Amino acid sequence: MDGSSQAGPMPKPLPGNSALLRFLTCGSVDDGKSTLIGRLLYDTKRILADQMVALEKDSRRFGTTGPDLDLALLVDGLEAEREQGITIDVAYRYFATDRRSFIVADTPGHEQYTRNMATGASTADLAILLVDARHGIMTQTRRHAFIANLLGVRHLVLAVNKIDLVGYDQARFDQVAASFEEMASGFGFASVRAIPISARYGDNVTEASEQLAWYGGPTLLAHLEQVDLVDASAASGQPFRMPVQWVNRPDLDFRGYSGTVASGCIRPGDPIVVAGSGRESRVARIVTMDGDLARAGAGDAVTLTLADELDISRGDVFAQPDARPEVSDQFAARIVWMDDAPLLPGRSYLLKLGTRTVTASVSTLKHKVDINTYDRLAAKELRLNEIGTCNLSLASPIAFDPYEQSRTMGAFILIDRLTNRTAGAGMIKFGLRRATNIHRQATSVSKQARAAQNRQKPCVLWFTGLSGSGKSSISDLVERALHAQGHRTYLLDGDNIRHGLSRDLGFSQPSRVENIRRVGEVTKLFVDAGLIVLASFISPFRAERRMVRDMLEPGEFIEVFVDTPLEICKARDPKGLYRKALAGEITNFTGVDSPYEAPEQPELLLEGGAFEPASLAERVLDLLRVRGVIGSE
Amino acid sequence: MLVRNGWFDPRTMDGAGPPGPPECCKPDMAIPTRAATGRRWLASRDALRHLVRMTSHLRRLENESILILREVAAEFRAPVMLYSIGKDSAVMLHLAMKAFHPGRPPFPLLHVDTTWKFREMIAFRDQTAARLGLTLISHTNEDGRAQGINPFDHGSSYYTHIMKTEALKQALRQHGFDAAFGGARRDEEKSRAKERILSFRTAAHGWDPKDQRPELWNLYNTRIAAGESIRAFPLSNWTELDVWQYIQAENIPIVPLYLAAPRPVVHRDNMLIMVDDERMRLRPGEIPETRMIRFRTLGCYPLTGAVDSNATTIEQIVEEMTVSRTSEREGRAIDHDEAGSMEKKKREGYF
C-alpha cells in the first residue's frame, strides 16, 4: 500500500478551526506597508530560518533601514521592486494565529496603481489604511477609503504608523484619529478604528507597547482577530442564487448543474427558477463527491440535479422563485477603469458577470468622481484609474442583484475585445428598464399602434444651440404648423422644464447632465406615447445629446442645430441673460464661461443668423416629410 | 491510460478512461488498512468525515479551488493539468475529482519527466492515473535526453531550463493546450506571491510580472488570442500547512517519500541528497549513510534535499510543521541559484 495508509483510529481534531479574514493594506510609498506586513509575518512566526538568512542578505544589499533587518524585503518580491524600493503589484501573504487565518493583499498606494487596490479590495473584508503619524490623513488616505467603500469592504482600520517618530505622542495620535473618523463617518463602514503602531519597532502590532501605555485599545493583530465578520444583514434572508458554471453530464443517466452558491441556501425539494427563462423546477439532489448534502449555503461548490428536465446551460442562474434577481439588458453601475485605453461610451466591450459573458457598451457616462474631493464631474471618457457612474446596455438580458446586496451577483469585469485585457471592474447599482418584461406582456397597445392612430411616426426634434439662437421661436412655429395639420405633438422647453421637473437642479456640469437625462426619459415616454416631441434645450455637451439619442430607437432622434453666431445671440439677448453673465451675475453660462460643443453631424443645420424663423421652420417641416414622420399631403 | 511523448488529442478525451466511477469515488470504499502494524481499522468514508473535522478555513479553500477548476475547464478549448506527483499535485488532483464528480475531470494529466525523478514518484504516478482512470501524458525533452543533459555535469540551472522549462513548453505546444493547471501556491516564494490565479502567458510562454491582468472577485478573464495560453493555479491561496491538513482530513494518497523512513543519503552542499539509483555520482569522500529522513518537497532526486525526521504519519507531519523553522523550498537546489531565481525562471516559462 502507498503512503496514504497512515490514518490512525482516532485522528485528532485539526487545529486552527478559525474563520478566515481577508484584508488589504494600503498606504502611500513611504508609509511602511511592506514593513507592517513583514512585521506581522515575523511576529506570528511565519518567517522561517532559511528565509531569515535570505532576509539578512537582502537587507545588506537593498535595505533602507541601516543596520536593522528591512522587513519590507520579505514582501517586495520582484527584482524591480527591490531596486526601486516600492511595491509594484498586489501581493498576497498568509499567516495564522490560534484564532484566525489571514490572507493579506498588499496593494501599492501610488496613483497609477489604483487598479491594484481595487483588485485587493474586491475580496477583502477589512482594509488597513496606513498613514505616517507625522503627516496624518493625506489625499491618498481619502482615496483609499473611497475605494475600500466602493468595493464593499466592511471594516476600516487606520494604522497610524511611525508613531515612534512623533515621540509616541498621544495628542498627535488623537488629532489624526479624529480627522480620520470624521472622514470615514460619511461612508457607512461596519466598523472604523484608529490604532497607533510602529511597524519598524513592533510597537502595538502584535504586542502592546509600554511606550503607548496611554492607548487603551487592542493591538492591531488583536483587532484583526476580534473584528466581527458576521454580516447580520447578509446572514439573514439572502435569497438563493447559483450561477451555473458547468453542466455535468458524464452519461445519459446523470444530468447535474455545477456551480458555487452565490447567496442564500438550498435544500433538496426546494423550488427553483431559472432566472432568464423563468422556467421552474425543484432541486432533487445536492451532489458532492463526499455524498449528497442536506443543505448547501453561500460559498459551497456543489452540483444540483433537478426534478424536471429543463434546457439549462452555463451562464444561467438558479434563483428562488419568490425572490428573483433582476433580469435586464440595462443597468446603472459604478466602474473603476483599469486600462491605458480609456473607456468610451458607445464602444463595445465584453462583460463578464458570474458565469455569463455578453457584449456590452456604456450608453451613458453619467459622471466621474474625483476621488480626492469626492466631487462629481461631467466626463466624456474614463481614463486609467478613474471611477465613474455609467448606464450600461447589454446585447442580451442577464440576471443580477445590486452589488450592495451581493458581491457575486452584482460585480462584473469589462474586457477589451481587441486586446483581451481586463479593462474595467463594475459594481451594479440598479437595473434600468425594470418593467421591460412586464411591459411586453401587459400592454397590448404598442408604440406602433399609437403612432398609426396618429398618422405619424413618433420622434423627437431636438433643437440645440446657444441661448438666443432662436430655438424656441422656431420650435414654436413648427409645433403650430404640425398642430394645424392634425398631428399630435408636445413641446418641451428648457425654461419650462426647469420650473418643474428639474427645479432642484443648478447649472453645474453634473446638473446639466442630470437635467438632460430627465428630459431624455420624458422624451422617451412621449415618443412611446406616439407623439412628435419638440425639445428645445441649449444642451451644450455632445455626450448628453448622444445619451438621449441612445435612449431612443434608431431614427427617432432628430438633432436640429440652430447655428446662430454668438455675437448675434448676445445682441438679441431676449432675456437679458448675456448682460448678466458678462457682468458676472450668472456663472456657468453657455458661450460666456461654459463651453458649447457644436454637433458634428446634426440631422439638420439651421443658420439662425441668416434667415427668418418662419423659413427655418419650413425647412424643419420639409425634413419631417422627407423622413416620413408626417405625410406629404 | 499512459501516453509517453505520444500524440494526444484532447478532443478525444471523452470515454478515454474505463467505465464506472473511479475507485476513490466509491462512497463506501474502505479506508486503507494498517496491515503492517497489525492494527486493522475500517470505516466508511462518511464516518471518517465525522472524526476528522474539516475546518471552515479548509472548506473555503476547497470551494475556491473547485470554482477555479470548473471555470477554466468550461472556458478553455484544451486544458491540461500539470501533474508533478508531489503533495500539491495530489491535492489539486483530488480537488479536480471533486469538482467534476460524478463525471471525470475533462482534461488529461501531463507529467514532465526529466528522467531524474525518484523511482517511487514514477511508480506512484502510474498507479494514481490507473486508480482514477485518467489519461496521463508523460513528456521528456528527447533532445535533452539525447544530449545527456543531467544535473551533475550541466549545473542545476541549465539542466532545469532544458529538462523542465523547455520540456514543458514542448509538451504544451505539441498538444495545443491553451490552459495548464499547476499546483503552485503563493506562499511558496516571493515572486509567486504576486502571481494571478489565472496567469497569462504570451505565445512564447513568457510571463511579464509588471503587466498582469487585474483579477477581481472570482471573475477570471479567460480571453486569449491564438497561440497564447494561461497557467491556472487553483491552490494559490493555500499554505503548506493547509495542504497537509487537507491531506489528513481527506485521506489523500501521497508518495511515501514524504513520510520518514531509513534511506541512503549523502551530505552535499548543505543538503541531504538521497542515493535513489545507480546513476547517482558520488563525490570523493562521500559515503552514503542510512538516516531516518523524509522530503518536504519532491523533484529530481539529485537536486532535492531531505530533512531528518521521525514523522511516519501525516498527523506527525502536521505536528512537525507547526514547530518547523525552515521553509519547504530550502530543500530545492534550483531556488538558490541566484537572487530573483524563481522570477527569472518564470519569465522564461517555468511553472
PDB file of N, CA and C in Angstrom, chain A residues 37-90:
ATOM      1  N   ILE A  37       3.537  44.416   7.003  1.00  0.00           N
ATOM      2  CA  ILE A  37       3.231  43.016   6.701  1.00  0.00           C
ATOM      3  C   ILE A  37       4.405  42.132   7.102  1.00  0.00           C
ATOM      4  N   GLY A  38       5.611  42.596   6.783  1.00  0.00           N
ATOM      5  CA  GLY A  38       6.791  41.865   7.221  1.00  0.00           C
ATOM      6  C   GLY A  38       6.769  41.666   8.727  1.00  0.00           C
ATOM      7  N   ARG A  39       6.372  42.700   9.446  1.00  0.00           N
ATOM      8  CA  ARG A  39       6.296  42.624  10.907  1.00  0.00           C
ATOM      9  C   ARG A  39       5.252  41.608  11.356  1.00  0.00           C
ATOM     10  N   LEU A  40       4.086  41.617  10.724  1.00  0.00           N
ATOM     11  CA  LEU A  40       3.041  40.660  11.100  1.00  0.00           C
ATOM     12  C   LEU A  40       3.517  39.222  10.859  1.00  0.00           C
ATOM     13  N   LEU A  41       4.161  39.011   9.716  1.00  0.00           N
ATOM     14  CA  LEU A  41       4.658  37.670   9.402  1.00  0.00           C
ATOM     15  C   LEU A  41       5.749  37.270  10.391  1.00  0.00           C
ATOM     16  N   TYR A  42       6.631  38.225  10.692  1.00  0.00           N
ATOM     17  CA  TYR A  42       7.753  37.957  11.572  1.00  0.00           C
ATOM     18  C   TYR A  42       7.258  37.636  12.987  1.00  0.00           C
ATOM     19  N   ASP A  43       6.344  38.470  13.472  1.00  0.00           N
ATOM     20  CA  ASP A  43       5.874  38.284  14.844  1.00  0.00           C
ATOM     21  C   ASP A  43       4.955  37.079  14.995  1.00  0.00           C
ATOM     22  N   THR A  44       4.309  36.657  13.913  1.00  0.00           N
ATOM     23  CA  THR A  44       3.462  35.465  14.027  1.00  0.00           C
ATOM     24  C   THR A  44       4.233  34.227  13.592  1.00  0.00           C
ATOM     25  N   LYS A  45       5.551  34.339  13.566  1.00  0.00           N
ATOM     26  CA  LYS A  45       6.459  33.208  13.346  1.00  0.00           C
ATOM     27  C   LYS A  45       6.289  32.580  11.968  1.00  0.00           C
ATOM     28  N   ARG A  46       5.957  33.404  10.982  1.00  0.00           N
ATOM     29  CA  ARG A  46       5.862  32.865   9.635  1.00  0.00           C
ATOM     30  C   ARG A  46       7.185  32.980   8.885  1.00  0.00           C
ATOM     31  N   ILE A  47       8.142  33.669   9.470  1.00  0.00           N
ATOM     32  CA  ILE A  47       9.423  33.794   8.798  1.00  0.00           C
ATOM     33  C   ILE A  47      10.314  32.672   9.303  1.00  0.00           C
ATOM     34  N   LEU A  48      10.736  31.825   8.391  1.00  0.00           N
ATOM     35  CA  LEU A  48      11.462  30.634   8.781  1.00  0.00           C
ATOM     36  C   LEU A  48      12.959  30.861   8.657  1.00  0.00           C
ATOM     37  N   ALA A  49      13.708  29.951   9.216  1.00  0.00           N
ATOM     38  CA  ALA A  49      15.143  30.163   9.360  1.00  0.00           C
ATOM     39  C   ALA A  49      15.831  30.493   8.043  1.00  0.00           C
ATOM     40  N   ASP A  50      15.529  29.722   6.991  1.00  0.00           N
ATOM     41  CA  ASP A  50      16.223  29.992   5.724  1.00  0.00           C
ATOM     42  C   ASP A  50      15.771  31.306   5.110  1.00  0.00           C
ATOM     43  N   GLN A  51      14.504  31.671   5.357  1.00  0.00           N
ATOM     44  CA  GLN A  51      14.034  32.957   4.857  1.00  0.00           C
ATOM     45  C   GLN A  51      14.713  34.110   5.611  1.00  0.00           C
ATOM     46  N   MET A  52      15.005  33.885   6.891  1.00  0.00           N
ATOM     47  CA  MET A  52      15.712  34.904   7.672  1.00  0.00           C
ATOM     48  C   MET A  52      17.121  35.114   7.124  1.00  0.00           C
ATOM     49  N   VAL A  53      17.764  34.014   6.743  1.00  0.00           N
ATOM     50  CA  VAL A  53      19.109  34.125   6.181  1.00  0.00           C
ATOM     51  C   VAL A  53      19.056  34.960   4.901  1.00  0.00           C
ATOM     52  N   ALA A  54      18.063  34.651   4.059  1.00  0.00           N
ATOM     53  CA  ALA A  54      17.914  35.404   2.814  1.00  0.00           C
ATOM     54  C   ALA A  54      17.615  36.873   3.110  1.00  0.00           C
ATOM     55  N   LEU A  55      16.788  37.099   4.148  1.00  0.00           N
ATOM     56  CA  LEU A  55      16.429  38.466   4.503  1.00  0.00           C
ATOM     57  C   LEU A  55      17.648  39.266   4.962  1.00  0.00           C
ATOM     58  N   GLU A  56      18.494  38.614   5.744  1.00  0.00           N
ATOM     59  CA  GLU A  56      19.706  39.307   6.201  1.00  0.00           C
ATOM     60  C   GLU A  56      20.576  39.683   5.007  1.00  0.00           C
ATOM     61  N   LYS A  57      20.657  38.748   4.069  1.00  0.00           N
ATOM     62  CA  LYS A  57      21.456  39.008   2.864  1.00  0.00           C
ATOM     63  C   LYS A  57      20.857  40.175   2.068  1.00  0.00           C
ATOM     64  N   ASP A  58      19.517  40.099   1.874  1.00  0.00           N
ATOM     65  CA  ASP A  58      18.836  41.143   1.101  1.00  0.00           C
ATOM     66  C   ASP A  58      18.918  42.500   1.797  1.00  0.00           C
ATOM     67  N   SER A  59      18.820  42.489   3.137  1.00  0.00           N
ATOM     68  CA  SER A  59      18.841  43.748   3.877  1.00  0.00           C
ATOM     69  C   SER A  59      20.164  44.462   3.665  1.00  0.00           C
ATOM     70  N   ARG A  60      21.241  43.674   3.611  1.00  0.00           N
ATOM     71  CA  ARG A  60      22.547  44.289   3.384  1.00  0.00           C
ATOM     72  C   ARG A  60      22.630  44.896   1.990  1.00  0.00           C
ATOM     73  N   ARG A  61      21.979  44.207   1.048  1.00  0.00           N
ATOM     74  CA  ARG A  61      22.105  44.640  -0.343  1.00  0.00           C
ATOM     75  C   ARG A  61      21.116  45.753  -0.704  1.00  0.00           C
ATOM     76  N   PHE A  62      19.853  45.578  -0.311  1.00  0.00           N
ATOM     77  CA  PHE A  62      18.819  46.511  -0.751  1.00  0.00           C
ATOM     78  C   PHE A  62      18.245  47.341   0.398  1.00  0.00           C
ATOM     79  N   GLY A  63      18.579  47.018   1.623  1.00  0.00           N
ATOM     80  CA  GLY A  63      17.871  47.531   2.780  1.00  0.00           C
ATOM     81  C   GLY A  63      17.885  49.048   2.887  1.00  0.00           C
ATOM     82  N   THR A  64      16.831  49.585   3.514  1.00  0.00           N
ATOM     83  CA  THR A  64      16.721  51.030   3.683  1.00  0.00           C
ATOM     84  C   THR A  64      16.660  51.370   5.166  1.00  0.00           C
ATOM     85  N   THR A  65      17.027  50.410   6.016  1.00  0.00           N
ATOM     86  CA  THR A  65      16.860  50.624   7.449  1.00  0.00           C
ATOM     87  C   THR A  65      18.205  50.554   8.171  1.00  0.00           C
ATOM     88  N   GLY A  66      19.255  50.903   7.480  1.00  0.00           N
ATOM     89  CA  GLY A  66      20.560  50.911   8.111  1.00  0.00           C
ATOM     90  C   GLY A  66      20.963  49.516   8.527  1.00  0.00           C
ATOM     91  N   PRO A  67      21.465  49.377   9.740  1.00  0.00           N
ATOM     92  CA  PRO A  67      21.953  48.074  10.179  1.00  0.00           C
ATOM     93  C   PRO A  67      20.829  47.093  10.519  1.00  0.00           C
ATOM     94  N   ASP A  68      19.583  47.582  10.666  1.00  0.00           N
ATOM     95  CA  ASP A  68      18.489  46.690  11.059  1.00  0.00           C
ATOM     96  C   ASP A  68      18.007  45.852   9.880  1.00  0.00           C
ATOM     97  N   LEU A  69      17.290  44.777  10.216  1.00  0.00           N
ATOM     98  CA  LEU A  69      16.628  43.991   9.179  1.00  0.00           C
ATOM     99  C   LEU A  69      15.576  44.860   8.513  1.00  0.00           C
ATOM    100  N   ASP A  70      15.512  44.815   7.187  1.00  0.00           N
ATOM    101  CA  ASP A  70      14.462  45.545   6.476  1.00  0.00           C
ATOM    102  C   ASP A  70      13.321  44.570   6.198  1.00  0.00           C
ATOM    103  N   LEU A  71      12.320  44.604   7.073  1.00  0.00           N
ATOM    104  CA  LEU A  71      11.236  43.623   6.969  1.00  0.00           C
ATOM    105  C   LEU A  71      10.450  43.761   5.680  1.00  0.00           C
ATOM    106  N   ALA A  72      10.514  44.953   5.071  1.00  0.00           N
ATOM    107  CA  ALA A  72       9.780  45.165   3.822  1.00  0.00           C
ATOM    108  C   ALA A  72      10.262  44.202   2.745  1.00  0.00           C
ATOM    109  N   LEU A  73      11.522  43.793   2.833  1.00  0.00           N
ATOM    110  CA  LEU A  73      12.078  42.934   1.786  1.00  0.00           C
ATOM    111  C   LEU A  73      11.492  41.520   1.823  1.00  0.00           C
ATOM    112  N   LEU A  74      10.803  41.197   2.899  1.00  0.00           N
ATOM    113  CA  LEU A  74      10.112  39.903   2.931  1.00  0.00           C
ATOM    114  C   LEU A  74       8.982  39.886   1.931  1.00  0.00           C
ATOM    115  N   VAL A  75       8.488  41.059   1.616  1.00  0.00           N
ATOM    116  CA  VAL A  75       7.269  41.168   0.838  1.00  0.00           C
ATOM    117  C   VAL A  75       7.544  41.661  -0.576  1.00  0.00           C
ATOM    118  N   ASP A  76       8.503  42.562  -0.721  1.00  0.00           N
ATOM    119  CA  ASP A  76       8.787  43.094  -2.050  1.00  0.00           C
ATOM    120  C   ASP A  76       9.543  42.037  -2.845  1.00  0.00           C
ATOM    121  N   GLY A  77       8.808  41.285  -3.648  1.00  0.00           N
ATOM    122  CA  GLY A  77       9.370  40.080  -4.239  1.00  0.00           C
ATOM    123  C   GLY A  77      10.032  40.258  -5.586  1.00  0.00           C
ATOM    124  N   LEU A  78       9.563  41.207  -6.362  1.00  0.00           N
ATOM    125  CA  LEU A  78      10.074  41.295  -7.717  1.00  0.00           C
ATOM    126  C   LEU A  78      11.358  42.113  -7.737  1.00  0.00           C
ATOM    127  N   GLU A  79      12.227  41.748  -8.646  1.00  0.00           N
ATOM    128  CA  GLU A  79      13.536  42.392  -8.668  1.00  0.00           C
ATOM    129  C   GLU A  79      13.434  43.906  -8.825  1.00  0.00           C
ATOM    130  N   ALA A  80      12.516  44.329  -9.712  1.00  0.00           N
ATOM    131  CA  ALA A  80      12.379  45.762  -9.954  1.00  0.00           C
ATOM    132  C   ALA A  80      11.965  46.487  -8.678  1.00  0.00           C
ATOM    133  N   GLU A  81      11.158  45.817  -7.863  1.00  0.00           N
ATOM    134  CA  GLU A  81      10.694  46.433  -6.625  1.00  0.00           C
ATOM    135  C   GLU A  81      11.836  46.653  -5.658  1.00  0.00           C
ATOM    136  N   ARG A  82      12.722  45.672  -5.611  1.00  0.00           N
ATOM    137  CA  ARG A  82      13.839  45.814  -4.690  1.00  0.00           C
ATOM    138  C   ARG A  82      14.737  46.955  -5.130  1.00  0.00           C
ATOM    139  N   GLU A  83      14.903  47.051  -6.434  1.00  0.00           N
ATOM    140  CA  GLU A  83      15.771  48.097  -6.919  1.00  0.00           C
ATOM    141  C   GLU A  83      15.152  49.466  -6.678  1.00  0.00           C
ATOM    142  N   GLN A  84      13.830  49.580  -6.926  1.00  0.00           N
ATOM    143  CA  GLN A  84      13.185  50.884  -6.795  1.00  0.00           C
ATOM    144  C   GLN A  84      12.689  51.137  -5.380  1.00  0.00           C
ATOM    145  N   GLY A  85      12.658  50.101  -4.558  1.00  0.00           N
ATOM    146  CA  GLY A  85      12.193  50.280  -3.187  1.00  0.00           C
ATOM    147  C   GLY A  85      10.706  50.563  -3.081  1.00  0.00           C
ATOM    148  N   ILE A  86       9.920  50.196  -4.077  1.00  0.00           N
ATOM    149  CA  ILE A  86       8.469  50.387  -3.993  1.00  0.00           C
ATOM    150  C   ILE A  86       7.773  49.100  -4.430  1.00  0.00           C
ATOM    151  N   THR A  87       6.552  48.925  -3.917  1.00  0.00           N
ATOM    152  CA  THR A  87       5.774  47.751  -4.298  1.00  0.00           C
ATOM    153  C   THR A  87       5.062  48.035  -5.612  1.00  0.00           C
ATOM    154  N   ILE A  88       5.256  47.178  -6.598  1.00  0.00           N
ATOM    155  CA  ILE A  88       4.663  47.424  -7.909  1.00  0.00           C
ATOM    156  C   ILE A  88       3.282  46.799  -8.028  1.00  0.00           C
ATOM    157  N   ASP A  89       3.159  45.586  -7.536  1.00  0.00           N
ATOM    158  CA  ASP A  89       1.956  44.852  -7.849  1.00  0.00           C
ATOM    159  C   ASP A  89       1.354  44.288  -6.572  1.00  0.00           C
ATOM    160  N   VAL A  90       0.080  43.942  -6.655  1.00  0.00           N
ATOM    161  CA  VAL A  90      -0.578  43.388  -5.483  1.00  0.00           C
ATOM    162  C   VAL A  90       0.040  42.025  -5.163  1.00  0.00           C
TER     163      VAL A  90
END
